[in-house]
PDB file of C-alpha atoms in Angstrom:
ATOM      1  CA  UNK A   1      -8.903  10.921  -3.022  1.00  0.00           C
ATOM      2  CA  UNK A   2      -7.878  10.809  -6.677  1.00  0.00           C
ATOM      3  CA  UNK A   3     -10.301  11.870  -9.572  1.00  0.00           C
ATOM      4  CA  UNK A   4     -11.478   9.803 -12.585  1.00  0.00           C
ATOM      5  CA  UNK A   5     -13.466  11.547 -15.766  1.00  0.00           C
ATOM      6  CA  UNK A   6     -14.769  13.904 -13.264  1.00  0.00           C
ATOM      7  CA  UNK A   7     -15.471  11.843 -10.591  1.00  0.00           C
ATOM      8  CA  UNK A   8     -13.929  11.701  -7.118  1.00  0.00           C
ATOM      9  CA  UNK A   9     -12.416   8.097  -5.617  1.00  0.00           C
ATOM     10  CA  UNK A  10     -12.332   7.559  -2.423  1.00  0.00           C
ATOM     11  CA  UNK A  11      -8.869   5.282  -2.539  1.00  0.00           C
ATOM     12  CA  UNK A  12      -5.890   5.356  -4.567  1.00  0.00           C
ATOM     13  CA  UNK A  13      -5.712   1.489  -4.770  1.00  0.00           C
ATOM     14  CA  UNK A  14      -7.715  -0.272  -7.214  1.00  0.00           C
ATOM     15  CA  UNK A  15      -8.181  -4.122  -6.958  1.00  0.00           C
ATOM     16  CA  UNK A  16      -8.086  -6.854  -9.435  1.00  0.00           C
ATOM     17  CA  UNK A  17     -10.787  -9.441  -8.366  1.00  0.00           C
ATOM     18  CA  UNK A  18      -9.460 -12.522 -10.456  1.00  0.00           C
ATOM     19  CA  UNK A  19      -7.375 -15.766  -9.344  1.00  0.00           C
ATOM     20  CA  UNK A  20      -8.467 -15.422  -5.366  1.00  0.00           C
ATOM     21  CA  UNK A  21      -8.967 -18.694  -3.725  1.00  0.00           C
ATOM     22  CA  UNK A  22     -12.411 -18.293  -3.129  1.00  0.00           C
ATOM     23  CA  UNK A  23     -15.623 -16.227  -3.416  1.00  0.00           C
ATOM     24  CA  UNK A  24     -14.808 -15.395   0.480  1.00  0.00           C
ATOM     25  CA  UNK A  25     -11.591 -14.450   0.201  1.00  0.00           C
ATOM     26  CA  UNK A  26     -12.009 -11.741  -2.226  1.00  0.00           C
ATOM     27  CA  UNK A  27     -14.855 -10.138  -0.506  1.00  0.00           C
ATOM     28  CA  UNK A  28     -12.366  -9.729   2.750  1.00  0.00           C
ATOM     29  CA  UNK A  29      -9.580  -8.832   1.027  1.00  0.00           C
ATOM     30  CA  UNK A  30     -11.488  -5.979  -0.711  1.00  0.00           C
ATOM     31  CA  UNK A  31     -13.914  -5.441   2.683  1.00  0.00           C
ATOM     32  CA  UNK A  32     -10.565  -5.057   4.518  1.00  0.00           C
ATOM     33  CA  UNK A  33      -8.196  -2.691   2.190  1.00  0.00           C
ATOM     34  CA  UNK A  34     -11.010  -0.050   0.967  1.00  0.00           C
ATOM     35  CA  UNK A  35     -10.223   0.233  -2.932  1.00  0.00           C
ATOM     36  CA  UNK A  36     -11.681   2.882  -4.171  1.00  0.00           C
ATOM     37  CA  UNK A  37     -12.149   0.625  -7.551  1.00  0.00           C
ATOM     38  CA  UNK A  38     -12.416  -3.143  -8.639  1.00  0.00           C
ATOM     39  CA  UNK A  39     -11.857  -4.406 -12.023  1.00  0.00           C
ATOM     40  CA  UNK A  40     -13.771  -7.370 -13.485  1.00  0.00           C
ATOM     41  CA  UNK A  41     -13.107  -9.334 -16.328  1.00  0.00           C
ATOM     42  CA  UNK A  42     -16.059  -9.865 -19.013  1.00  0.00           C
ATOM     43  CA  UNK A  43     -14.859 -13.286 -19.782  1.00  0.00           C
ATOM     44  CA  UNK A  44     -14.897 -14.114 -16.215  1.00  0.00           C
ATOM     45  CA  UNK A  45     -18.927 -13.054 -16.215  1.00  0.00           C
ATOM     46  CA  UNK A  46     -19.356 -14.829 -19.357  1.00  0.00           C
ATOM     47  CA  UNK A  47     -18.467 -17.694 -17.746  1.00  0.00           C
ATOM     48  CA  UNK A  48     -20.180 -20.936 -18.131  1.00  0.00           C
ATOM     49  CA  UNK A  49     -22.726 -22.770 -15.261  1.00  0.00           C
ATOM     50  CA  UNK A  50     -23.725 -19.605 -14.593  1.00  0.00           C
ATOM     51  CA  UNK A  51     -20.455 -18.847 -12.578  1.00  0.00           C
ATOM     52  CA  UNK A  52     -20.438 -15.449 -14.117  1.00  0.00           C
ATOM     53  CA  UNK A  53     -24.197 -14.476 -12.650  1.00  0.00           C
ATOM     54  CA  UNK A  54     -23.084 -15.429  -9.132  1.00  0.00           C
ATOM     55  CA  UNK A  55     -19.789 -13.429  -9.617  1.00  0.00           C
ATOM     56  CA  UNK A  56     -21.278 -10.378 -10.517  1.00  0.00           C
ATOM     57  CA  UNK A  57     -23.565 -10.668  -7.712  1.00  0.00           C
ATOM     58  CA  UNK A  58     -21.136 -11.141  -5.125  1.00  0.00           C
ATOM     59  CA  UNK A  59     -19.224  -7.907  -7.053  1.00  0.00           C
ATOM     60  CA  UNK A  60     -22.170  -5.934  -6.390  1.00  0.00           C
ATOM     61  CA  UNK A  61     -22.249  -7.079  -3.037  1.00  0.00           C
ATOM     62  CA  UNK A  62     -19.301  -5.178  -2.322  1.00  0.00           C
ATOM     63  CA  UNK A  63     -20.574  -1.539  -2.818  1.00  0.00           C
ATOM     64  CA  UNK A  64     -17.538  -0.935  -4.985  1.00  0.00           C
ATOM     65  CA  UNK A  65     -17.044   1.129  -8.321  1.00  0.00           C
ATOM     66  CA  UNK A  66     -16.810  -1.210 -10.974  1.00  0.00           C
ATOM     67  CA  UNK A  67     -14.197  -0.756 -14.087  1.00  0.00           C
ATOM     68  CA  UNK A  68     -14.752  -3.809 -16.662  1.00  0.00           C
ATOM     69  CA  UNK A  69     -11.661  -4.698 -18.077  1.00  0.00           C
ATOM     70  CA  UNK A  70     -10.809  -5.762 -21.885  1.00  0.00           C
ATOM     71  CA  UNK A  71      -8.483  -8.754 -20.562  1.00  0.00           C
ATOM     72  CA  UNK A  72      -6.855 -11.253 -23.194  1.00  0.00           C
ATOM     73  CA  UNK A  73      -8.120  -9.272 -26.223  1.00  0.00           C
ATOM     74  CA  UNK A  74      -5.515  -9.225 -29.211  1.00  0.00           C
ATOM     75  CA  UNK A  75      -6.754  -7.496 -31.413  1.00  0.00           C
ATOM     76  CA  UNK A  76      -8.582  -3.973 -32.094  1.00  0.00           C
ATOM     77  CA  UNK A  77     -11.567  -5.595 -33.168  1.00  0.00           C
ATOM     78  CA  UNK A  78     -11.975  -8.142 -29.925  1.00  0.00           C
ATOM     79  CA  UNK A  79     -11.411  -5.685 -27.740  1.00  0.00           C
ATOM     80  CA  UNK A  80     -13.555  -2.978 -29.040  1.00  0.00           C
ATOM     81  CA  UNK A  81     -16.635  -6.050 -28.810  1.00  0.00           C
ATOM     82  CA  UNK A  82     -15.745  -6.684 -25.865  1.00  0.00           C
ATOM     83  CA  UNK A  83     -16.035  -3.783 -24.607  1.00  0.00           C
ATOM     84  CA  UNK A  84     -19.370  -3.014 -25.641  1.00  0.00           C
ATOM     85  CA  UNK A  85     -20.698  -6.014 -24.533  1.00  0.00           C
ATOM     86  CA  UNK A  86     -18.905  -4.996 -21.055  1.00  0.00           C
ATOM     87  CA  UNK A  87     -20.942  -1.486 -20.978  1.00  0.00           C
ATOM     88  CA  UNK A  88     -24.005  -3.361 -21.764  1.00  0.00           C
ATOM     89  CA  UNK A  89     -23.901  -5.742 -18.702  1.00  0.00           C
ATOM     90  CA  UNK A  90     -22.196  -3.768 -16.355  1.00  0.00           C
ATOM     91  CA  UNK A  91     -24.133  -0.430 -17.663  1.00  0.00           C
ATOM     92  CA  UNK A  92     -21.059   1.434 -17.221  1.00  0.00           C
ATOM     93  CA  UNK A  93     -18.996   3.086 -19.645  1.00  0.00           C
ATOM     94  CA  UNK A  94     -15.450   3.315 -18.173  1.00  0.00           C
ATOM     95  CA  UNK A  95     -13.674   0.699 -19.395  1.00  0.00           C
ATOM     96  CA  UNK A  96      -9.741  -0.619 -18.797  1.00  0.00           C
ATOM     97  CA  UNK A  97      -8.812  -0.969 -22.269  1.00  0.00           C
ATOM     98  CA  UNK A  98      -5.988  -3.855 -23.137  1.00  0.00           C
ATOM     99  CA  UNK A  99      -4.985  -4.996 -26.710  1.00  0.00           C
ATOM    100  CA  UNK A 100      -2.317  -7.503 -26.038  1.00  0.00           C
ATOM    101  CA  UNK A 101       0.441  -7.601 -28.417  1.00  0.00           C
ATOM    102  CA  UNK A 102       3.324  -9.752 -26.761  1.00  0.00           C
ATOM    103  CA  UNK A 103       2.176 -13.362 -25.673  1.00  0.00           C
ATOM    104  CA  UNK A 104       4.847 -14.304 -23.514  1.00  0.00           C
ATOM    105  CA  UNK A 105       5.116 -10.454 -21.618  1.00  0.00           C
ATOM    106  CA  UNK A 106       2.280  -9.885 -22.144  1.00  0.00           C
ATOM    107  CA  UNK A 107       3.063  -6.250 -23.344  1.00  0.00           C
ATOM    108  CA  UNK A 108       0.324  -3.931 -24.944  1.00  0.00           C
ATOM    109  CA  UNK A 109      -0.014  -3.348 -28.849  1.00  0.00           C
ATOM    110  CA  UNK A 110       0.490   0.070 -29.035  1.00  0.00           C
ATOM    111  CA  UNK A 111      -0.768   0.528 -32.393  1.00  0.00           C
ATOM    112  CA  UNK A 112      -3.923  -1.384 -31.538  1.00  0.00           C
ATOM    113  CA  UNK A 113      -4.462   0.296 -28.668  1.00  0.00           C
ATOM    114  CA  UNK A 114      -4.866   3.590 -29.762  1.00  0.00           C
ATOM    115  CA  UNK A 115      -6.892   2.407 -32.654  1.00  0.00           C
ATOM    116  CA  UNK A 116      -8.978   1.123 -30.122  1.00  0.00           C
ATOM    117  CA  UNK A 117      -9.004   3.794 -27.922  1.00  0.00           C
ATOM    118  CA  UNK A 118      -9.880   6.518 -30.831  1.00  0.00           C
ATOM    119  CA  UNK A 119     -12.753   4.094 -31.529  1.00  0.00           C
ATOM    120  CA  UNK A 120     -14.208   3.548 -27.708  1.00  0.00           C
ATOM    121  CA  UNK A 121     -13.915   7.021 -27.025  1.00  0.00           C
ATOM    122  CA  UNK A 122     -16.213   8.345 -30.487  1.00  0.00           C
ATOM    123  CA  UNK A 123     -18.448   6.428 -29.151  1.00  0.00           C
ATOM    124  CA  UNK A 124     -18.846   7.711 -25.578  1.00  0.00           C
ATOM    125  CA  UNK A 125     -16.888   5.271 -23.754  1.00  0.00           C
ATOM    126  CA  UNK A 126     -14.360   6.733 -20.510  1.00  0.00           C
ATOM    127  CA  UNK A 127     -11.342   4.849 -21.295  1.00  0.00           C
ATOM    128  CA  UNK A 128      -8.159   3.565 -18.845  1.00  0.00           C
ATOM    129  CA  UNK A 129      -5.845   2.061 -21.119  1.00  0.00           C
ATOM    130  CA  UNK A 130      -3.227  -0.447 -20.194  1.00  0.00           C
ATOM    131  CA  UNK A 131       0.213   0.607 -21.521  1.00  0.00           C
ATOM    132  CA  UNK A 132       3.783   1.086 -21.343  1.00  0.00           C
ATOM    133  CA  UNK A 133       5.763   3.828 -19.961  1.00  0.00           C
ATOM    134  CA  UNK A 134       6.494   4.572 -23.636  1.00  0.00           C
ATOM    135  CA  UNK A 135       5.994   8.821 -23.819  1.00  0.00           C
ATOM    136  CA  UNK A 136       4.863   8.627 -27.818  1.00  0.00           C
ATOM    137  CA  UNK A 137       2.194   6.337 -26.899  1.00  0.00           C
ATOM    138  CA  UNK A 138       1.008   8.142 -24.125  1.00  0.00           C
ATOM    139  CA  UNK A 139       1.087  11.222 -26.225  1.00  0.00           C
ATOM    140  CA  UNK A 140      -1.103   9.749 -28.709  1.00  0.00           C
ATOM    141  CA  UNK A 141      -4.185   8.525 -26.037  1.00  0.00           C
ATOM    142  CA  UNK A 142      -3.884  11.664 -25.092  1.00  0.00           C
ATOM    143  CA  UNK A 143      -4.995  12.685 -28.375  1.00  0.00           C
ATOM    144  CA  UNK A 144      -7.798  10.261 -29.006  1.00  0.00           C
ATOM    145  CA  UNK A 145      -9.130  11.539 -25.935  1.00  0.00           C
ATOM    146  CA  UNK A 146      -8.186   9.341 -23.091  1.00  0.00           C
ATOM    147  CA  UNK A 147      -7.754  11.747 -19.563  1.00  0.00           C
ATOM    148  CA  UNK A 148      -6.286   8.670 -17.911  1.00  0.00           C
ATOM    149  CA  UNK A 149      -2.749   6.843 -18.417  1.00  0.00           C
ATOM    150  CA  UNK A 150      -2.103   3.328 -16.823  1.00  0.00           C
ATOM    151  CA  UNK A 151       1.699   2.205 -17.617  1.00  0.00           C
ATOM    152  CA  UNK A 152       3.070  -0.823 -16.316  1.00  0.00           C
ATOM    153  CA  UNK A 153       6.012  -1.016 -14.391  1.00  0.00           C
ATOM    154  CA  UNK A 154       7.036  -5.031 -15.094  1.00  0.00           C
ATOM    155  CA  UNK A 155       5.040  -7.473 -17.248  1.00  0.00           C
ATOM    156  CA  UNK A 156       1.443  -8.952 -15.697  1.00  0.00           C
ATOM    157  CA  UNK A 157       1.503 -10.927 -12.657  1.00  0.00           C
ATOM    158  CA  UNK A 158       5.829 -10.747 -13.286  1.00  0.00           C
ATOM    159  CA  UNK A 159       5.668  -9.282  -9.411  1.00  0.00           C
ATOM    160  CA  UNK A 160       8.842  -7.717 -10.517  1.00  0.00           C
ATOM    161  CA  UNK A 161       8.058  -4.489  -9.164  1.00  0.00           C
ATOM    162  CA  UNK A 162       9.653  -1.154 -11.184  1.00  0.00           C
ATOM    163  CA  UNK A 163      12.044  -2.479 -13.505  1.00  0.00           C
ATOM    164  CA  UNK A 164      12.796   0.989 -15.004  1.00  0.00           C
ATOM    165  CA  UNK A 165      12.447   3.875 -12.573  1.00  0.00           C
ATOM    166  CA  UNK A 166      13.869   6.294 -14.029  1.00  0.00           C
ATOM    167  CA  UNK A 167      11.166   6.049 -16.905  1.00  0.00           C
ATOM    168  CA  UNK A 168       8.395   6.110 -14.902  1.00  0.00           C
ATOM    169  CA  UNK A 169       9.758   9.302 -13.040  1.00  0.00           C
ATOM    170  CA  UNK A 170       9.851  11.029 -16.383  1.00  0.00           C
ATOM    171  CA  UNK A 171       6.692   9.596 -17.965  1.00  0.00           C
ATOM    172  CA  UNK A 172       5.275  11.284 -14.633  1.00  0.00           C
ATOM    173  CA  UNK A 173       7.328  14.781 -14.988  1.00  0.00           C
ATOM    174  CA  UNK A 174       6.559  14.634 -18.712  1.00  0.00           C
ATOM    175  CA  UNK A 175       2.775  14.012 -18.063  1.00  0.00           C
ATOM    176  CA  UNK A 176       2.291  16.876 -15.140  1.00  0.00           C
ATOM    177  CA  UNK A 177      -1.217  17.173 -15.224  1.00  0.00           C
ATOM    178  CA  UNK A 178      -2.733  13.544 -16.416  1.00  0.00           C
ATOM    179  CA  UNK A 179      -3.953  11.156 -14.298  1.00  0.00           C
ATOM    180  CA  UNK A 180      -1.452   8.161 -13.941  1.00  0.00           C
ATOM    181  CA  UNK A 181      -1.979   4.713 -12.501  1.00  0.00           C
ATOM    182  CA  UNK A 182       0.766   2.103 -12.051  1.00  0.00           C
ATOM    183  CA  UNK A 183      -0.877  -0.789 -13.603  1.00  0.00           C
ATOM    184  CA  UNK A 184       0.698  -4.315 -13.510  1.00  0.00           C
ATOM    185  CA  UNK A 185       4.021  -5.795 -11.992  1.00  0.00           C
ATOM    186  CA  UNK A 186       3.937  -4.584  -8.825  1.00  0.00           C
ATOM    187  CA  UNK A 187       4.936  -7.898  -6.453  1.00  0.00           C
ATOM    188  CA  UNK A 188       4.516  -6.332  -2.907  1.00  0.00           C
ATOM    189  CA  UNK A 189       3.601  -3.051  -1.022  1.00  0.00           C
ATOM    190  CA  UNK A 190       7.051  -1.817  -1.289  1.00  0.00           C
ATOM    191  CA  UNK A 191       6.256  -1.436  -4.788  1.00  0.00           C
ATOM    192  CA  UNK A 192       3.693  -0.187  -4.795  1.00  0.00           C
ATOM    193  CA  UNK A 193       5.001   2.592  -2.490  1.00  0.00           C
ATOM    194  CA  UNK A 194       7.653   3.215  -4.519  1.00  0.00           C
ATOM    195  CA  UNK A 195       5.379   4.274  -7.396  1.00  0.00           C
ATOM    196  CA  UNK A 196       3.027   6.168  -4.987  1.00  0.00           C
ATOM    197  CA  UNK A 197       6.572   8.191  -3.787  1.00  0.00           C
ATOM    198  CA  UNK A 198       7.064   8.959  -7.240  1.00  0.00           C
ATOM    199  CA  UNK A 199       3.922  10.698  -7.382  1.00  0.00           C
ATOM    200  CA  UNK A 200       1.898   8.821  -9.506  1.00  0.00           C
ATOM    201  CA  UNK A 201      -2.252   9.107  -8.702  1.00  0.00           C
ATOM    202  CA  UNK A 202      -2.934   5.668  -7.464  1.00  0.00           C
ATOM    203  CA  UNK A 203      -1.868   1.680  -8.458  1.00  0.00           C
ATOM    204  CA  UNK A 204      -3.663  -1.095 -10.091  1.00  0.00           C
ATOM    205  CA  UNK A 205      -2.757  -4.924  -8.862  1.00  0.00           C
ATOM    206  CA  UNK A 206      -4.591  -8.098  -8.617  1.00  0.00           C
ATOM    207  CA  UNK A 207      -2.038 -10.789  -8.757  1.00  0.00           C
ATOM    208  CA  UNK A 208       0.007  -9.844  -5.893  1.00  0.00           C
ATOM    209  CA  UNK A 209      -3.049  -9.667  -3.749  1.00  0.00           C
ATOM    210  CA  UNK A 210      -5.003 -12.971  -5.130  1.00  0.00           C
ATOM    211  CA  UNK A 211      -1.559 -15.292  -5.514  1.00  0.00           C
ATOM    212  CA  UNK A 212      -0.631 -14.299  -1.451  1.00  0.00           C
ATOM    213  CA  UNK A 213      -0.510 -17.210   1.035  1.00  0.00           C
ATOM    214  CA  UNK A 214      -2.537 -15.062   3.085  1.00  0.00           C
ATOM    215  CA  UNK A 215      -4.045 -12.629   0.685  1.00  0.00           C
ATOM    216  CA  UNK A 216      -6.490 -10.814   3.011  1.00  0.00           C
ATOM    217  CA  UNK A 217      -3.323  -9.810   4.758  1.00  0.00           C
ATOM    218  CA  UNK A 218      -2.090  -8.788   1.543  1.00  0.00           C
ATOM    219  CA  UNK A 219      -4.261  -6.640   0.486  1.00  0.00           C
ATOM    220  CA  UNK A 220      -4.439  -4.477   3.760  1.00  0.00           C
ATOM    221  CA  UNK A 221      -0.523  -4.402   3.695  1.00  0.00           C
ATOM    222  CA  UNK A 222      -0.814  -3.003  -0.036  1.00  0.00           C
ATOM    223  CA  UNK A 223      -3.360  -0.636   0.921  1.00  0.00           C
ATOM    224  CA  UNK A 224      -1.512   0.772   3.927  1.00  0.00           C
ATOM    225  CA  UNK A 225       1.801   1.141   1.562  1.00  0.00           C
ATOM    226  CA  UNK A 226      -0.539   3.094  -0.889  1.00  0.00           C
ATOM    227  CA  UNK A 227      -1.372   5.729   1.675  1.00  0.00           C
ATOM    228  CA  UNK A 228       1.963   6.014   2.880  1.00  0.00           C
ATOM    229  CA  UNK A 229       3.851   6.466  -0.490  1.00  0.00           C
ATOM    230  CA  UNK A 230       1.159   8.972  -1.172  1.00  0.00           C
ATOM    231  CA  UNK A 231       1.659  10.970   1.820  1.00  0.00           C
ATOM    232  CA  UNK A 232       5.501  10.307   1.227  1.00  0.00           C
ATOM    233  CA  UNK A 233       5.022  12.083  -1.889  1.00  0.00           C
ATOM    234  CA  UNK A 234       3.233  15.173  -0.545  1.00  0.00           C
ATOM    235  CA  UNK A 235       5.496  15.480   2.391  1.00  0.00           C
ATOM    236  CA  UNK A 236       8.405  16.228   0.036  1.00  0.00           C
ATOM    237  CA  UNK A 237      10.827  13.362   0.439  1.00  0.00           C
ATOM    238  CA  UNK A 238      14.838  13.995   0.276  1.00  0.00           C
ATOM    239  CA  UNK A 239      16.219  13.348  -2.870  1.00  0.00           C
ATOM    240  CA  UNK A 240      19.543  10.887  -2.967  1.00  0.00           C
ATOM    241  CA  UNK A 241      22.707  12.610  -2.232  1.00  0.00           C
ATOM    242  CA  UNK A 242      26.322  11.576  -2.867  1.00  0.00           C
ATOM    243  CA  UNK A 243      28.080  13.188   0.447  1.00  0.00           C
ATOM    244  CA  UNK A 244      27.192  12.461   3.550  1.00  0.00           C
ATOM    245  CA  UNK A 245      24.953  15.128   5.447  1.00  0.00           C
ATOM    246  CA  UNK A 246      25.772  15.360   9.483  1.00  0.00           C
ATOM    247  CA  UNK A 247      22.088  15.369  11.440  1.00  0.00           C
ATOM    248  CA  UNK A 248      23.911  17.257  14.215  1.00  0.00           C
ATOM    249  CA  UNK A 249      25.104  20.532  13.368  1.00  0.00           C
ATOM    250  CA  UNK A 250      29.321  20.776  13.949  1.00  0.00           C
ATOM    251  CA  UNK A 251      28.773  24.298  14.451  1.00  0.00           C
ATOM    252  CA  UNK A 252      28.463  25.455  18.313  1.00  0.00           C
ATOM    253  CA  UNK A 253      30.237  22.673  19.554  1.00  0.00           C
ATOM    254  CA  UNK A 254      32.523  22.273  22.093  1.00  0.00           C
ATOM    255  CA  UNK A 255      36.295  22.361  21.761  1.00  0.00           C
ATOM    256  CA  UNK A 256      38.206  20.814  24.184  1.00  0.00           C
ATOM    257  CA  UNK A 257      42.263  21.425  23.976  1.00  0.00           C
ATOM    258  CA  UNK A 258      44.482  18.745  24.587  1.00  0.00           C
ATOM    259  CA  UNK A 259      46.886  19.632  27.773  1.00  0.00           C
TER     260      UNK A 259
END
């Protein structure tokens, strides 16, 4: 169970619900790994045909907590709209907060995204920004109010896995007591174990899950890694050493004498 703002999440793996083959698909993949969370897009329930009205209702279907999402937005000003409009249709106010700054990584405007996140949270909204594993940055949602942290760990849908390890160990030992999701990157549930060893509070994927040749599969494999880098975690796992360490104590053993 990890908490958000107060309130208490059943899994540790939250699910991205865009780019799945079908309708079907995503409600088994979700219906068979349990996240405690799924994120939907506003421009994917803006869509036209009314495609978006018969998305949301197969979201709702699910029983799932919903976090709208800020995808694509640029700029301060497009993603604090968007966001509104987001709270107003999904009458929620958590909200994954992007700014995109990078077109090509697809890496979050800092700048903008604190801007944005001072804004959202004045006026009552729970944010989960979308970051990097930059400790300044983090310092500064901190700040503006934000009680969650979601750094990446390889550019969107880059299925890269954690590129830098050693920063997200120490953006988690420098950040102790925040919440901290790995959002974005991870490729498969090695990953995403990895992370979850590391201690962070839970992951965030979609591509991984939705791109899969069989991504119902997928998405149980994912959630069973989740649960067992968590518990990997707790347990207290041996840190690397440089010597090797005997499993069989030399001590007590017998000593035979040559004749």
């Amino acid at each position: 169970m990890v908490t958000f703002y107060g309130e208490n999440i059943s899994s540790r793996m939250l699910l991205g619900t865009a780019q799945y083959p079908s309708p079907a698909v995503l409600a088994e993949a979700v219906k068979i790994s349990e996240p405690g969370i799924v994120t939907v897009s506003l421009r994917r329930e803006t869509a036209g045909n009314n495609a978006g009205g018969e998305f949301w209702e197969l979201i709702r279907a699910l029983g799932v907590k919903v976090l709208p999402n800020t995808a694509g937005c640029h700029s301060v000003k497009e993603a604090v709209t968007t966001a509104k409009m987001a709270r107003e249709l999904f009458k929620t106010d958590w909200i994954k907060l992007e700014v995109i700054g990078h077109h090509d990584t697809l890496q979050p405007d800092v700048f903008g995204l604190v801007e944005a996140a001072k804004i959202l949270i004045d006026d009552g909204f729970k944010v989960f920004p979308y970051t990097t594993e930059d400790l300044m940055t983090g310092e500064k949602l901190l700040q503006a109010g934000c009680e969650v942290l979601m750094p990446w760990c390889a550019p969107i849908g880059s299925a890269k896995g954690p590129v830098n390890p050693d920063a997200l160990r120490s953006y988690r030992a420098y950040f102790p007591e925040t919440t901290l999701v790995v959002d974005a990157g991870l490729g498969r549930p090695s990953h995403a174990a990895q992370v979850m060893e590391l201690g962070y509070d839970a992951v965030l994927l979609n591509t991984a899950v939705a791109k899969a040749v069989d991504p119902i599969k997928m998405a149980k494999a994912f959630a069973g890694a989740v649960s067992a880098g968590r518990d990997a975690f707790e347990a207290g796992p041996l840190e690397p050493r440089d010597m090797a360490v005997p499993s069989t104590p030399v001590i007590g053993m017998a000593v035979f004498d040559s004749p």
